[in-house]
Coordinates of C-alpha atoms in Angstrom, one line a residue:
Chain A
M161 CA -8.9 -4.7 -59.0
T162 CA -11.8 -2.7 -57.5
S163 CA -10.0 0.4 -56.8
D164 CA -9.4 0.7 -60.6
R165 CA -12.9 0.8 -62.1
P166 CA -14.3 3.2 -60.7
L167 CA -18.0 3.8 -61.5
G168 CA -19.0 7.0 -61.5
E169 CA -22.3 7.2 -58.8
F170 CA -20.2 3.7 -57.6
G171 CA -17.1 5.8 -57.4
S172 CA -17.6 4.9 -53.4
I173 CA -17.9 0.9 -53.5
E174 CA -14.9 1.1 -52.0
R175 CA -15.3 2.9 -50.1
Y176 CA -17.3 -0.1 -48.7
L177 CA -15.2 -2.8 -49.9
A178 CA -11.6 -2.2 -48.4
P179 CA -12.4 -2.3 -44.9
L180 CA -13.6 -6.3 -45.3
A181 CA -9.6 -6.3 -47.0
G182 CA -7.9 -5.9 -44.2
K183 CA -4.7 -3.3 -43.8
G184 CA -1.6 -4.8 -45.6
G185 CA -2.6 -7.9 -46.4
T186 CA -3.4 -10.6 -49.2
A187 CA -5.8 -7.8 -51.5
L188 CA -2.6 -5.6 -51.2
D189 CA -5.3 -2.6 -49.5
L190 CA -7.1 -3.6 -53.6
R191 CA -5.0 -1.2 -54.1
D192 CA -2.7 -3.1 -56.7
D193 CA -3.7 -5.3 -59.7
A194 CA -4.1 -8.2 -57.5
A195 CA -4.2 -10.1 -54.8
V196 CA -0.8 -12.2 -53.7
F197 CA -1.5 -14.8 -51.2
S198 CA 1.5 -17.3 -50.0
P199 CA 0.2 -21.2 -49.3
P200 CA 0.4 -22.2 -45.6
E201 CA 3.5 -25.6 -46.7
G202 CA 1.9 -29.0 -46.9
R203 CA -1.3 -27.4 -47.9
D204 CA -3.9 -28.2 -51.2
L205 CA -6.1 -24.9 -52.0
V206 CA -9.7 -25.8 -52.8
F207 CA -12.0 -23.2 -54.9
T208 CA -15.1 -23.1 -55.8
K209 CA -17.2 -19.9 -57.5
D210 CA -21.4 -19.2 -57.5
A211 CA -23.3 -16.8 -58.9
M212 CA -27.1 -15.2 -57.7
V213 CA -28.4 -12.7 -60.2
A214 CA -31.4 -10.9 -59.0
G215 CA -35.0 -11.9 -59.7
V216 CA -33.6 -16.0 -60.3
H217 CA -31.9 -16.4 -56.9
F218 CA -33.1 -14.1 -54.3
L219 CA -35.7 -11.1 -55.1
P220 CA -34.5 -7.5 -55.9
D221 CA -35.7 -6.1 -52.6
D222 CA -34.3 -8.9 -50.2
P223 CA -32.2 -7.5 -47.8
P224 CA -28.6 -6.6 -48.9
A225 CA -26.8 -8.0 -46.0
L226 CA -29.1 -11.3 -46.6
V227 CA -28.5 -11.4 -50.2
A228 CA -23.9 -11.7 -49.5
R229 CA -24.5 -13.7 -46.6
K230 CA -26.0 -16.6 -48.6
L231 CA -24.1 -15.8 -51.5
A232 CA -20.7 -16.2 -48.8
R233 CA -22.8 -19.6 -47.0
V234 CA -23.3 -20.8 -50.3
N235 CA -19.5 -21.0 -51.1
L236 CA -18.9 -22.0 -47.4
S237 CA -20.4 -24.7 -47.9
D238 CA -18.7 -26.2 -50.9
L239 CA -15.6 -25.0 -48.8
A240 CA -16.5 -27.4 -45.8
A241 CA -17.9 -30.5 -48.6
M242 CA -13.9 -30.5 -49.1
G243 CA -12.8 -30.6 -45.7
A244 CA -11.3 -26.8 -46.7
E245 CA -11.4 -24.2 -44.0
P246 CA -12.3 -20.9 -45.7
L247 CA -8.6 -18.6 -46.2
G248 CA -10.6 -15.8 -48.7
Y249 CA -12.9 -14.8 -51.5
L250 CA -13.1 -12.7 -54.8
L251 CA -16.2 -10.9 -54.9
A252 CA -17.5 -9.6 -58.3
L253 CA -20.8 -7.3 -58.8
A254 CA -22.3 -6.3 -61.5
L255 CA -24.8 -3.2 -60.0
P256 CA -27.3 -1.7 -61.9
R257 CA -27.5 2.0 -62.6
G258 CA -29.9 3.2 -60.2
A259 CA -28.2 0.6 -57.4
E260 CA -28.8 3.0 -54.2
E261 CA -25.4 3.7 -52.4
S262 CA -28.0 1.5 -48.9
W263 CA -28.1 -1.2 -50.8
M264 CA -23.5 -1.6 -50.7
A265 CA -23.4 -0.6 -47.5
G266 CA -25.9 -3.0 -46.8
F267 CA -24.8 -5.5 -48.8
A268 CA -20.8 -4.8 -47.0
E269 CA -22.2 -5.1 -43.7
G270 CA -23.7 -8.6 -44.7
L271 CA -20.2 -9.6 -46.0
A272 CA -18.6 -8.6 -42.7
A273 CA -20.6 -10.7 -41.1
E274 CA -19.7 -13.7 -42.6
Q275 CA -15.9 -12.4 -41.9
E276 CA -16.3 -12.3 -38.6
T277 CA -18.4 -15.6 -38.1
F278 CA -16.1 -17.8 -40.7
G279 CA -12.9 -15.9 -40.7
W280 CA -11.9 -15.0 -43.9
Q281 CA -11.1 -12.4 -45.5
L282 CA -12.0 -10.2 -49.1
W283 CA -9.1 -10.3 -51.3
G284 CA -9.5 -8.8 -54.9
G285 CA -12.2 -8.7 -57.3
D286 CA -14.4 -5.9 -59.4
T287 CA -17.6 -3.7 -59.4
V288 CA -19.3 -3.2 -62.9
A289 CA -22.3 -1.7 -64.1
T290 CA -25.5 -3.2 -65.7
P291 CA -28.5 -2.3 -67.4
G292 CA -29.9 -6.2 -66.0
P293 CA -30.8 -7.2 -62.5
M294 CA -28.1 -7.1 -59.9
T295 CA -25.5 -10.2 -60.0
A296 CA -22.7 -10.8 -57.3
T297 CA -20.5 -13.7 -58.0
L298 CA -18.1 -14.7 -55.3
T299 CA -14.6 -17.2 -55.3
A300 CA -13.9 -18.5 -52.0
I301 CA -11.0 -20.3 -51.6
G302 CA -10.1 -22.3 -48.5
A303 CA -7.5 -24.6 -47.6
V304 CA -7.0 -28.7 -46.7
P305 CA -3.5 -30.9 -45.8
R306 CA -1.9 -31.4 -49.3
G307 CA -3.3 -34.7 -50.8
H308 CA -6.4 -35.2 -48.2
A309 CA -9.5 -33.2 -49.8
L310 CA -12.9 -34.7 -49.2
R311 CA -13.7 -35.6 -52.3
R312 CA -17.3 -37.5 -54.1
G313 CA -15.3 -40.4 -55.3
G314 CA -14.7 -42.6 -52.2
A315 CA -17.8 -44.4 -51.2
R316 CA -17.4 -48.3 -50.7
P317 CA -19.9 -50.4 -50.5
G318 CA -20.2 -51.3 -46.8
D319 CA -20.0 -47.8 -45.6
L320 CA -22.4 -46.5 -43.8
I321 CA -24.5 -42.4 -45.2
Y322 CA -24.6 -39.5 -42.9
V323 CA -26.4 -36.8 -43.2
S324 CA -26.0 -33.5 -40.6
G325 CA -28.6 -31.4 -39.4
A326 CA -31.3 -31.8 -40.9
I327 CA -32.9 -31.5 -43.9
G328 CA -35.8 -30.1 -46.3
D329 CA -36.5 -27.0 -44.0
A330 CA -34.8 -24.7 -46.8
A331 CA -37.6 -26.1 -49.4
L332 CA -40.3 -26.1 -47.0
G333 CA -39.0 -22.6 -46.3
L334 CA -39.7 -21.9 -49.5
L335 CA -43.1 -22.8 -49.7
V336 CA -43.7 -20.3 -46.5
R337 CA -41.7 -17.2 -47.7
K338 CA -44.6 -17.8 -51.1
G339 CA -47.1 -18.7 -48.4
E340 CA -47.7 -21.7 -49.1
L341 CA -47.5 -23.1 -46.2
P342 CA -51.1 -21.0 -44.2
G343 CA -52.2 -23.5 -41.8
I344 CA -48.3 -24.1 -39.7
A345 CA -47.0 -22.3 -36.6
E346 CA -45.9 -19.3 -36.5
I347 CA -42.6 -20.2 -34.7
H348 CA -42.1 -23.5 -37.1
A349 CA -42.1 -20.7 -39.8
R350 CA -40.1 -18.8 -39.1
H351 CA -37.5 -22.1 -38.6
L352 CA -38.0 -23.3 -41.9
E353 CA -38.2 -19.5 -43.7
E354 CA -34.7 -18.8 -41.5
R355 CA -33.2 -21.9 -43.0
F356 CA -34.4 -21.4 -46.6
L357 CA -33.5 -17.5 -46.5
L358 CA -29.8 -18.5 -44.4
P359 CA -28.2 -21.7 -44.8
T360 CA -25.8 -22.5 -41.8
P361 CA -22.5 -24.0 -43.8
R362 CA -20.9 -27.0 -42.3
V363 CA -17.7 -25.1 -41.9
A364 CA -16.3 -27.2 -38.6
L365 CA -17.9 -30.3 -39.5
G366 CA -15.8 -30.4 -43.1
P367 CA -12.3 -30.3 -41.3
R368 CA -13.8 -32.4 -38.9
L369 CA -14.6 -35.3 -41.1
L370 CA -10.9 -35.5 -43.2
G371 CA -9.8 -38.9 -42.8
I372 CA -13.0 -40.1 -41.7
A373 CA -15.8 -39.7 -44.5
T374 CA -14.2 -41.2 -47.5
A375 CA -16.8 -39.5 -49.5
A376 CA -18.7 -36.1 -48.8
M377 CA -20.6 -33.4 -51.1
D378 CA -22.8 -30.7 -49.7
V379 CA -26.1 -31.2 -50.0
S380 CA -27.8 -28.3 -52.7
D381 CA -30.0 -30.6 -55.5
G382 CA -31.4 -32.4 -53.3
L383 CA -30.8 -35.3 -51.4
A384 CA -30.7 -38.2 -52.9
A385 CA -30.2 -36.6 -56.3
D386 CA -26.8 -35.4 -54.5
L387 CA -26.5 -38.7 -52.9
A388 CA -26.9 -40.0 -56.9
H389 CA -24.2 -37.5 -57.3
I390 CA -21.4 -40.0 -55.3
A391 CA -23.1 -43.4 -55.8
R392 CA -22.1 -41.8 -59.7
A393 CA -18.4 -40.9 -58.7
S394 CA -17.0 -44.0 -56.6
H395 CA -18.9 -47.1 -59.1
V396 CA -21.9 -48.0 -55.9
A397 CA -25.1 -47.6 -55.5
A398 CA -26.5 -45.6 -52.2
V399 CA -29.3 -47.7 -50.0
L400 CA -31.1 -44.6 -48.0
D401 CA -33.4 -45.5 -44.6
L402 CA -36.4 -42.7 -45.7
D403 CA -37.9 -43.6 -41.5
A404 CA -34.5 -42.0 -40.7
L405 CA -33.9 -38.9 -42.5
P406 CA -33.4 -36.2 -39.7
L407 CA -36.4 -33.7 -40.1
S408 CA -36.4 -30.9 -37.2
D409 CA -39.6 -30.1 -35.6
A410 CA -41.0 -28.0 -37.5
A411 CA -40.3 -29.9 -40.5
R412 CA -41.6 -33.4 -38.6
A413 CA -45.1 -30.3 -38.2
A414 CA -45.3 -29.5 -41.7
V415 CA -45.7 -33.1 -43.4
K416 CA -47.2 -34.1 -40.5
G417 CA -50.2 -32.1 -41.7
D418 CA -50.0 -32.6 -45.1
P419 CA -48.6 -35.3 -45.9
R420 CA -47.9 -34.7 -49.7
L421 CA -45.2 -32.3 -48.0
H422 CA -42.7 -35.8 -47.9
D423 CA -41.0 -34.9 -51.5
R424 CA -40.2 -31.8 -49.8
I425 CA -37.7 -33.6 -48.1
F426 CA -35.8 -34.3 -51.1
G427 CA -36.2 -30.7 -52.5
G428 CA -32.4 -29.4 -52.0
D429 CA -30.7 -26.4 -50.8
D430 CA -29.6 -27.7 -48.3
Y431 CA -26.5 -27.5 -47.8
E432 CA -25.5 -29.7 -45.4
L433 CA -22.9 -32.2 -45.5
L434 CA -23.8 -36.3 -47.1
F435 CA -21.0 -37.9 -46.2
T436 CA -20.6 -41.6 -46.3
A437 CA -17.5 -43.6 -44.0
S438 CA -17.4 -47.2 -42.5
P439 CA -19.5 -48.7 -39.9
A440 CA -15.7 -48.5 -37.7
R441 CA -16.1 -44.9 -37.7
R442 CA -19.3 -44.2 -36.0
D443 CA -17.7 -43.3 -32.6
D444 CA -15.4 -40.9 -34.2
L445 CA -18.6 -39.5 -35.2
A446 CA -20.4 -39.6 -32.3
R447 CA -17.7 -37.9 -30.8
I448 CA -17.8 -35.1 -33.3
S449 CA -21.2 -34.4 -33.9
R450 CA -20.8 -33.7 -29.4
D451 CA -18.4 -31.9 -29.9
L452 CA -20.2 -29.3 -32.7
N453 CA -23.9 -30.0 -31.2
L454 CA -23.8 -31.3 -34.7
P455 CA -26.7 -34.4 -35.4
L456 CA -24.8 -36.7 -37.3
T457 CA -27.4 -38.9 -38.7
C458 CA -26.8 -42.0 -40.6
I459 CA -29.3 -42.6 -43.2
G460 CA -28.1 -45.6 -45.1
E461 CA -25.7 -47.9 -46.6
I462 CA -23.7 -47.9 -49.6
E463 CA -24.1 -51.3 -51.7
T464 CA -22.9 -52.3 -54.4
G465 CA -23.9 -51.6 -58.1
S466 CA -25.6 -48.6 -59.6
G467 CA -28.3 -45.7 -58.6
V468 CA -29.9 -44.9 -55.3
R469 CA -32.9 -46.4 -53.6
A470 CA -35.0 -46.9 -51.0
R471 CA -34.5 -49.9 -49.2
D472 CA -38.4 -50.4 -48.7
G473 CA -38.8 -50.1 -51.9
R474 CA -40.7 -46.8 -51.9
P475 CA -40.2 -44.4 -54.8
L476 CA -37.6 -42.1 -54.1
P477 CA -39.2 -38.4 -54.6
G478 CA -38.3 -35.4 -57.3
G479 CA -36.1 -33.0 -56.8
Y480 CA -33.3 -34.3 -58.7
R481 CA -32.4 -34.5 -62.8
H482 CA -29.6 -37.1 -62.8
F483 CA -30.8 -40.5 -62.3
Chain B
M208 CA -19.6 -26.8 -59.6
T209 CA -21.1 -26.3 -63.2
S210 CA -22.4 -29.6 -63.0
D211 CA -24.0 -29.6 -59.8
R212 CA -26.9 -27.0 -62.0
P213 CA -27.7 -27.8 -65.4
L214 CA -29.9 -25.0 -66.3
G215 CA -32.5 -27.0 -68.3
E216 CA -32.1 -26.2 -71.9
F217 CA -28.9 -25.5 -70.8
G218 CA -28.0 -28.8 -69.1
S219 CA -25.6 -29.2 -72.0
I220 CA -23.0 -26.5 -71.7
E221 CA -21.4 -28.7 -69.2
R222 CA -20.5 -30.8 -72.9
Y223 CA -18.6 -27.4 -74.0
L224 CA -16.7 -26.6 -70.5
A225 CA -15.7 -29.9 -69.2
P226 CA -13.3 -29.9 -72.4
L227 CA -11.9 -27.3 -70.8
A228 CA -11.0 -28.3 -67.1
G229 CA -8.7 -31.4 -68.6
K230 CA -9.1 -34.8 -66.8
G231 CA -8.4 -35.8 -63.8
G232 CA -5.9 -32.1 -62.7
T233 CA -7.1 -29.4 -60.5
A234 CA -10.5 -28.8 -61.6
L235 CA -11.4 -32.8 -60.8
D236 CA -13.0 -32.8 -63.9
L237 CA -15.9 -30.1 -62.4
R238 CA -17.7 -33.1 -61.4
D239 CA -16.9 -32.6 -57.4
D240 CA -18.0 -29.4 -55.1
A241 CA -14.1 -27.6 -56.0
A242 CA -10.7 -27.6 -57.4
V243 CA -8.1 -28.7 -55.4
F244 CA -4.6 -27.4 -56.4
S245 CA -1.5 -27.9 -54.5
P246 CA 0.8 -24.9 -54.9
P247 CA 4.2 -25.6 -56.3
E248 CA 6.9 -25.1 -53.2
G249 CA 8.1 -21.6 -52.7
R250 CA 5.4 -19.9 -54.8
D251 CA 3.0 -17.1 -53.8
L252 CA -0.2 -17.4 -55.3
V253 CA -2.1 -13.9 -57.2
F254 CA -5.4 -14.1 -57.7
T255 CA -7.7 -11.2 -60.2
K256 CA -11.2 -11.1 -61.0
D257 CA -12.5 -9.4 -63.6
A258 CA -16.4 -9.0 -65.1
M259 CA -17.6 -8.5 -68.3
V260 CA -20.8 -7.3 -69.2
A261 CA -23.4 -7.3 -72.7
G262 CA -24.0 -3.6 -73.3
V263 CA -21.9 -2.5 -71.3
H264 CA -17.7 -3.9 -71.9
F265 CA -19.1 -5.5 -75.1
L266 CA -21.8 -5.9 -78.2
P267 CA -24.8 -8.4 -77.8
D268 CA -23.5 -9.7 -81.1
D269 CA -20.0 -9.8 -80.7
P270 CA -18.6 -13.1 -81.9
P271 CA -18.5 -15.4 -78.8
A272 CA -14.9 -15.8 -79.5
L273 CA -13.7 -13.0 -78.8
V274 CA -15.5 -12.5 -75.8
A275 CA -14.0 -14.8 -74.0
R276 CA -10.7 -14.1 -75.2
K277 CA -10.7 -10.9 -74.2
L278 CA -12.2 -11.5 -70.4
A279 CA -8.9 -13.8 -70.3
R280 CA -6.9 -11.8 -71.4
V281 CA -7.7 -8.8 -69.3
N282 CA -7.3 -11.0 -66.5
L283 CA -4.0 -12.7 -67.7
S284 CA -2.9 -9.0 -68.4
D285 CA -3.7 -9.0 -64.1
L286 CA -1.5 -11.6 -63.7
A287 CA 1.4 -10.0 -66.0
A288 CA 1.6 -6.8 -64.2
M289 CA 2.4 -9.3 -61.0
G290 CA 5.1 -10.9 -62.4
A291 CA 3.0 -14.0 -62.6
E292 CA 2.1 -16.9 -65.1
P293 CA -0.9 -17.9 -65.2
L294 CA -2.1 -21.6 -63.7
G295 CA -6.1 -21.3 -63.6
Y296 CA -9.0 -20.0 -63.6
L297 CA -12.8 -20.0 -62.6
L298 CA -15.4 -18.7 -64.6
A299 CA -19.2 -17.6 -64.4
L300 CA -21.2 -17.8 -66.5
A301 CA -25.2 -15.9 -66.3
L302 CA -27.4 -16.7 -69.4
P303 CA -30.2 -14.8 -70.8
R304 CA -32.9 -17.7 -71.4
G305 CA -32.9 -17.3 -75.2
A306 CA -28.8 -18.3 -75.2
E307 CA -28.3 -20.3 -78.9
E308 CA -26.2 -23.1 -78.4
S309 CA -24.1 -21.8 -80.6
W310 CA -23.1 -19.1 -78.4
M311 CA -22.0 -21.1 -75.7
A312 CA -20.1 -23.7 -78.5
G313 CA -18.7 -20.3 -79.2
F314 CA -16.8 -19.1 -76.1
A315 CA -16.1 -22.6 -75.3
E316 CA -13.5 -22.1 -78.6
G317 CA -12.4 -19.3 -77.8
L318 CA -11.5 -20.0 -73.9
A319 CA -9.6 -23.2 -75.2
A320 CA -8.2 -20.9 -78.0
E321 CA -6.3 -19.2 -74.5
Q322 CA -5.4 -21.9 -73.0
E323 CA -3.3 -23.6 -76.2
T324 CA -2.2 -19.6 -76.2
F325 CA -0.7 -19.5 -72.3
G326 CA -1.0 -22.8 -70.6
W327 CA -3.7 -22.0 -67.6
Q328 CA -6.9 -24.4 -68.1
L329 CA -10.4 -24.1 -66.3
W330 CA -10.9 -25.0 -62.7
G331 CA -14.3 -24.5 -62.0
G332 CA -17.2 -22.4 -61.8
D333 CA -21.0 -21.9 -62.0
T334 CA -23.3 -21.4 -64.9
V335 CA -27.1 -19.4 -64.0
A336 CA -29.6 -18.0 -65.9
T337 CA -30.4 -14.3 -66.1
P338 CA -33.6 -12.2 -67.2
G339 CA -31.1 -9.6 -68.1
P340 CA -28.2 -9.8 -70.5
M341 CA -24.8 -11.9 -70.8
T342 CA -22.9 -11.6 -67.7
A343 CA -19.1 -13.3 -67.4
T344 CA -16.8 -13.4 -65.2
L345 CA -13.7 -14.7 -64.5
T346 CA -11.4 -15.6 -61.5
A347 CA -7.2 -15.4 -62.5
I348 CA -5.2 -17.9 -60.2
G349 CA -1.5 -17.2 -61.1
A350 CA 2.1 -18.2 -59.4
V351 CA 5.5 -15.8 -59.0
P352 CA 7.8 -16.7 -56.5
R353 CA 7.5 -16.1 -52.7
G354 CA 7.8 -12.8 -52.0
H355 CA 8.8 -11.7 -55.1
A356 CA 5.3 -10.7 -56.9
L357 CA 5.3 -6.9 -58.5
R358 CA 3.8 -4.1 -57.0
R359 CA 2.5 -0.3 -57.6
G360 CA 4.5 0.9 -54.6
G361 CA 8.5 0.4 -55.4
A362 CA 9.2 3.8 -57.6
R363 CA 12.2 5.3 -56.9
P364 CA 13.3 8.5 -57.3
G365 CA 16.0 8.8 -60.9
D366 CA 14.1 5.3 -61.9
L367 CA 12.9 5.4 -65.0
I368 CA 9.3 4.7 -66.9
Y369 CA 8.8 2.5 -69.6
V370 CA 6.3 0.7 -71.0
S371 CA 5.7 -1.5 -73.6
G372 CA 4.8 -2.2 -76.8
A373 CA 2.9 0.6 -78.6
I374 CA -0.2 2.8 -76.5
G375 CA -3.3 4.5 -77.6
D376 CA -4.2 1.5 -80.3
A377 CA -7.6 0.6 -78.3
A378 CA -9.2 4.0 -77.8
L379 CA -8.2 5.3 -81.7
G380 CA -10.0 1.5 -82.4
L381 CA -13.2 2.1 -80.8
L382 CA -13.3 4.8 -83.3
V383 CA -12.3 2.5 -85.4
R384 CA -15.2 0.6 -84.9
K385 CA -17.8 3.4 -84.2
G386 CA -17.3 4.2 -87.7
E387 CA -15.6 7.7 -86.2
L388 CA -12.3 7.8 -88.2
P389 CA -13.5 7.4 -91.9
G390 CA -10.4 8.7 -93.1
I391 CA -7.7 6.6 -91.9
A392 CA -6.4 3.2 -94.3
E393 CA -8.1 0.3 -94.0
I394 CA -5.1 -1.3 -93.3
H395 CA -4.6 1.2 -90.5
A396 CA -8.3 0.7 -89.1
R397 CA -8.2 -3.3 -89.0
H398 CA -5.2 -2.4 -86.9
L399 CA -6.1 -0.8 -84.8
E400 CA -9.8 -2.6 -84.5
E401 CA -8.0 -5.8 -83.3
R402 CA -5.9 -4.0 -81.1
F403 CA -9.9 -2.4 -79.5
L404 CA -11.3 -5.6 -79.3
L405 CA -8.4 -8.2 -78.6
P406 CA -5.7 -7.4 -76.6
T407 CA -2.0 -8.8 -76.0
P408 CA -1.6 -8.8 -72.3
R409 CA 2.2 -9.6 -71.8
V410 CA 1.7 -12.2 -69.8
A411 CA 6.2 -13.6 -70.9
L412 CA 6.6 -10.3 -70.2
G413 CA 5.8 -10.1 -66.2
P414 CA 7.7 -12.9 -65.6
R415 CA 10.5 -11.5 -66.7
L416 CA 10.6 -8.3 -65.3
L417 CA 11.0 -9.6 -61.6
G418 CA 14.1 -8.9 -60.2
I419 CA 13.9 -5.2 -62.5
A420 CA 11.4 -3.3 -62.4
T421 CA 11.1 -1.7 -59.0
A422 CA 7.1 -0.8 -59.9
A423 CA 4.3 -2.2 -62.4
M424 CA 1.1 -1.6 -63.8
D425 CA -1.0 -2.7 -66.8
V426 CA -2.3 -0.1 -68.9
S427 CA -6.1 -0.1 -68.8
D428 CA -7.4 3.2 -67.3
G429 CA -5.1 4.8 -69.6
L430 CA -1.1 5.7 -69.9
A431 CA -1.6 9.1 -67.8
A432 CA -4.4 7.6 -64.8
D433 CA -2.1 4.3 -65.0
L434 CA 0.9 6.3 -63.9
A435 CA -0.8 8.2 -61.1
H436 CA -1.7 5.4 -59.4
I437 CA 2.1 4.3 -59.4
A438 CA 3.2 7.9 -58.1
R439 CA 0.3 7.7 -55.3
A440 CA 1.7 4.5 -54.1
S441 CA 5.0 4.7 -54.3
H442 CA 5.1 8.4 -52.7
V443 CA 6.7 10.2 -55.9
A444 CA 6.4 12.0 -58.8
A445 CA 6.3 10.2 -62.9
V446 CA 7.3 13.2 -65.0
L447 CA 6.5 12.1 -68.8
D448 CA 8.4 13.1 -72.3
L449 CA 5.4 13.0 -74.5
D450 CA 7.3 12.5 -77.9
A451 CA 8.7 9.7 -76.6
L452 CA 5.9 7.6 -75.9
P453 CA 5.4 4.2 -78.7
L454 CA 2.4 4.8 -81.2
S455 CA 1.9 2.5 -83.7
D456 CA 2.3 3.1 -87.3
A457 CA -0.8 3.4 -87.7
A458 CA -2.0 5.6 -84.5
R459 CA 1.0 7.4 -85.3
A460 CA -0.9 7.5 -88.8
A461 CA -4.3 8.3 -87.5
V462 CA -2.8 11.7 -85.2
K463 CA -1.7 13.0 -88.2
G464 CA -4.4 12.9 -90.2
D465 CA -6.2 14.4 -86.7
P466 CA -4.1 16.3 -84.4
R467 CA -6.8 16.7 -82.0
L468 CA -6.5 12.4 -81.6
H469 CA -3.6 12.5 -79.8
D470 CA -5.2 13.0 -76.2
R471 CA -7.2 9.0 -77.5
I472 CA -3.2 8.1 -76.7
F473 CA -4.8 7.8 -73.4
G474 CA -7.8 6.6 -73.2
G475 CA -6.9 3.3 -72.5
D476 CA -7.8 -0.2 -72.8
D477 CA -3.7 -0.7 -73.8
Y478 CA -3.1 -3.6 -71.3
E479 CA 0.8 -3.4 -72.1
L480 CA 2.6 -3.2 -68.8
L481 CA 3.4 0.0 -67.5
F482 CA 6.6 -0.3 -65.2
T483 CA 9.6 1.5 -63.3
A484 CA 13.7 0.3 -63.2
S485 CA 16.6 1.7 -61.9
P486 CA 18.1 3.3 -65.2
A487 CA 21.1 0.5 -64.6
R488 CA 19.0 -2.1 -65.1
R489 CA 18.6 -0.2 -69.5
D490 CA 21.3 -3.2 -70.6
D491 CA 19.3 -5.8 -68.9
L492 CA 15.9 -3.9 -70.6
A493 CA 16.6 -4.4 -73.8
R494 CA 18.0 -7.7 -73.7
I495 CA 14.7 -9.0 -72.4
S496 CA 13.4 -6.2 -75.4
R497 CA 15.3 -8.9 -78.0
D498 CA 14.2 -12.1 -76.5
L499 CA 10.2 -11.1 -76.9
N500 CA 10.9 -9.5 -79.4
L501 CA 8.5 -6.4 -77.7
P502 CA 9.7 -2.9 -78.3
L503 CA 10.2 -1.3 -74.1
T504 CA 10.1 1.7 -74.7
C505 CA 11.2 4.4 -72.6
I506 CA 9.0 8.1 -71.4
G507 CA 9.7 9.2 -68.3
E508 CA 11.8 9.3 -65.1
I509 CA 10.7 8.8 -61.4
E510 CA 11.2 11.8 -58.7
T511 CA 11.0 13.2 -56.0
G512 CA 6.7 14.8 -55.3
S513 CA 3.2 13.9 -56.0
G514 CA 1.7 13.6 -59.3
V515 CA 2.3 13.0 -62.9
R516 CA 3.1 15.8 -65.7
A517 CA 4.8 16.1 -69.0
R518 CA 8.2 17.1 -68.7
D519 CA 8.0 20.0 -71.1
G520 CA 4.7 21.1 -69.8
R521 CA 2.2 20.7 -72.1
P522 CA -1.3 19.8 -70.3
L523 CA -2.0 15.5 -70.2
P524 CA -4.7 14.6 -72.0
G525 CA -7.7 13.7 -70.1
G526 CA -9.0 9.6 -70.2
Y527 CA -8.5 9.8 -66.3
R528 CA -9.6 10.2 -63.3
H529 CA -7.4 10.6 -60.0
F530 CA -5.7 13.3 -60.1

C-alpha cells in the first residue's frame, strides 16, 4: 500500500491519494496491507489493467489531470465493453525523482474528477521512484450480473454490427495535435483534439447492452482491427458498410478537405463500443440511443465465413495488424 | 488486454503470457477486453498492488525469473497479511525497446513457478514499450471469509506480539550481495542472499490466523517500523523483547561476528507475518506452528499507550521512519 512506502521527497503523495479512497471504505483508508471488498451477491467482477508511459502514451508536459483522466477512461472503456459498472481501481505510479508536487496534485485532481463522473473509488496501489519516465498503471474493477458479461465471441450470422458515437476523431485529433491538419476550421480542430486527449468511455451504454448485444468490445486498435477480433472470436465474417460509418462534423470536414484522410477513420483510440445484435433488437437499441442521447449506428452485418471486408469490395484501410 | 496491443518486436509476449492464464478461465484466454470472475459466496475479496523498477527494486541483470517471482511474492505477502488465499493477478509490463525475448521467457517462467507453488493464475494485464527501465506492476486478488480479513487496528493491551520465521536475513543478504559481509561463512552468506533475493510469503500461515490474530501485517519496512503501524492503527503501545527476536543461524553468526550489524535486523524486506493475539491463543499458535513447520515466536506484548519501545529500555535501531 502507498502508505507503507513513503518515498522521501514523495512522502506527501499519500496526502493527495488518501482523499480519493474515501473514509472507512474498501481501501481501509490506504492504511492496511490491502483493500477488502465484499462483492455484491449475484454479480461477477470484471478486471482490467492498462499502463501509460510518459513519452509513449502521453507527453511529459501534458497536463497531469488530463493524463490521469485518460488513464482512468481507457480502463473504464474496457469495463463498459464487458457491460460492467465501475466499482474501484488500484493505481501504481512510478515517478521520476525530479517530479514536482504540483504534478501529483494535478494528477490527483484528474482522478477525483473521474471518480465524481463515473462513481468509483481508489482502492489502493503503490508509488515508487523511477530513473525513467513517469509510468502509471491502473487496475479497474467493475461488476456485472453473474454470467452475463459481454464477450467478443457471441456474434452470429444475421446479426447487425453497431458502433456508438462517432469514429475517427481521435486519430484525426492526433494529426491536429501534431500540426498536420492545418487547413481545418478551428472549431473542428478543437473537437478532434479533445476527442484525442480525453476519450469518453461509454460507461452508461455498456450495462444497457446486457442481454441485447451478442458480442461487444471497445474500439482501441481501430474499427476494422477490432471488428476482426470479434469475427475471429465468434468464428464469423464481418461485412462493413463503409458509407454508414458515423463521422462527426469535424471528421467529415477533415475528410472532405483531404480524401486521403479517410483511412485515418480506422486509426483507433476511439473508445466507442462496437457490438453486434440481432435485427430483432433494433427497437431496443433505438430506445437506448434516445435514453442516452448517443447515436448507435448500424454499420454492417455478420455473415458466415471469416475476416472483415467492405460490402462494396473497397479495400479496408490500415491501422490494424490482425488479418 | 495484452492481446490488443502487440508491440511490434514484443508481439510474441502474448505467447509467453497466454499459457499462464489457463484455458477458458477468468482471463478469457487474455482475448477479451477484461477478465471475468465469479466471486465465491460468503467471501470478501482482497486487493493489493506493487510496482518494481529495474535499477531501483532489482538490478537490470538480475535473472528475470527471480524478478517475476519476487514481484509475485511481495504481493502474495500482502494477501497473506490480510489472511487471504491467493486467487489471481493482473500484470502490467513496461519493457525497454531493447528487451530480449529471452528476458520475457525467463520472466514468464518465474511467474509459472509461482502459480504452481501458490495456486493462482494470470487474469490479464497490459504490455507497453518504455524508453526507460523495465517496470512491472502486479495487482493481486485474494479471498477471505466475509468480514474476517486481518487488519492492523485490532491489537489490545495484554495481547502478545508474534512474528513468523526469522527476521533480518534479507537486510543482511543485501550486504552480502554488495560484498559488505566478507567474513561470513559461505553457507551463511548463501542463506542470507537467498532470503534477500526471494522472500517466502507466508501464504499458508495468513488464513490460519483468521479468528486468532487480533492484528496482522507483513514485515516490509522493518520490524520496529511495521510494529509502529500496528500500534498506531490499534491505539496501543508495543513493547519488544529484543532478546526474543528470532534470528536464523546465518544472521546470528553475522551479528556475532560484528555486533554493529544488530541494527540490520530491523532493516526490513523480511515478508514475515507480524501479528498480535491473546495469550489464550498460545496453544492454537503452537499447533499452527507445528502444522506448518514454521516458527511463530512471541517477541513482546501490547500495552496501553502509544509507540514502540524495547522492554529493557535499549534504543530501537533505525530502518524505519514512522515515529
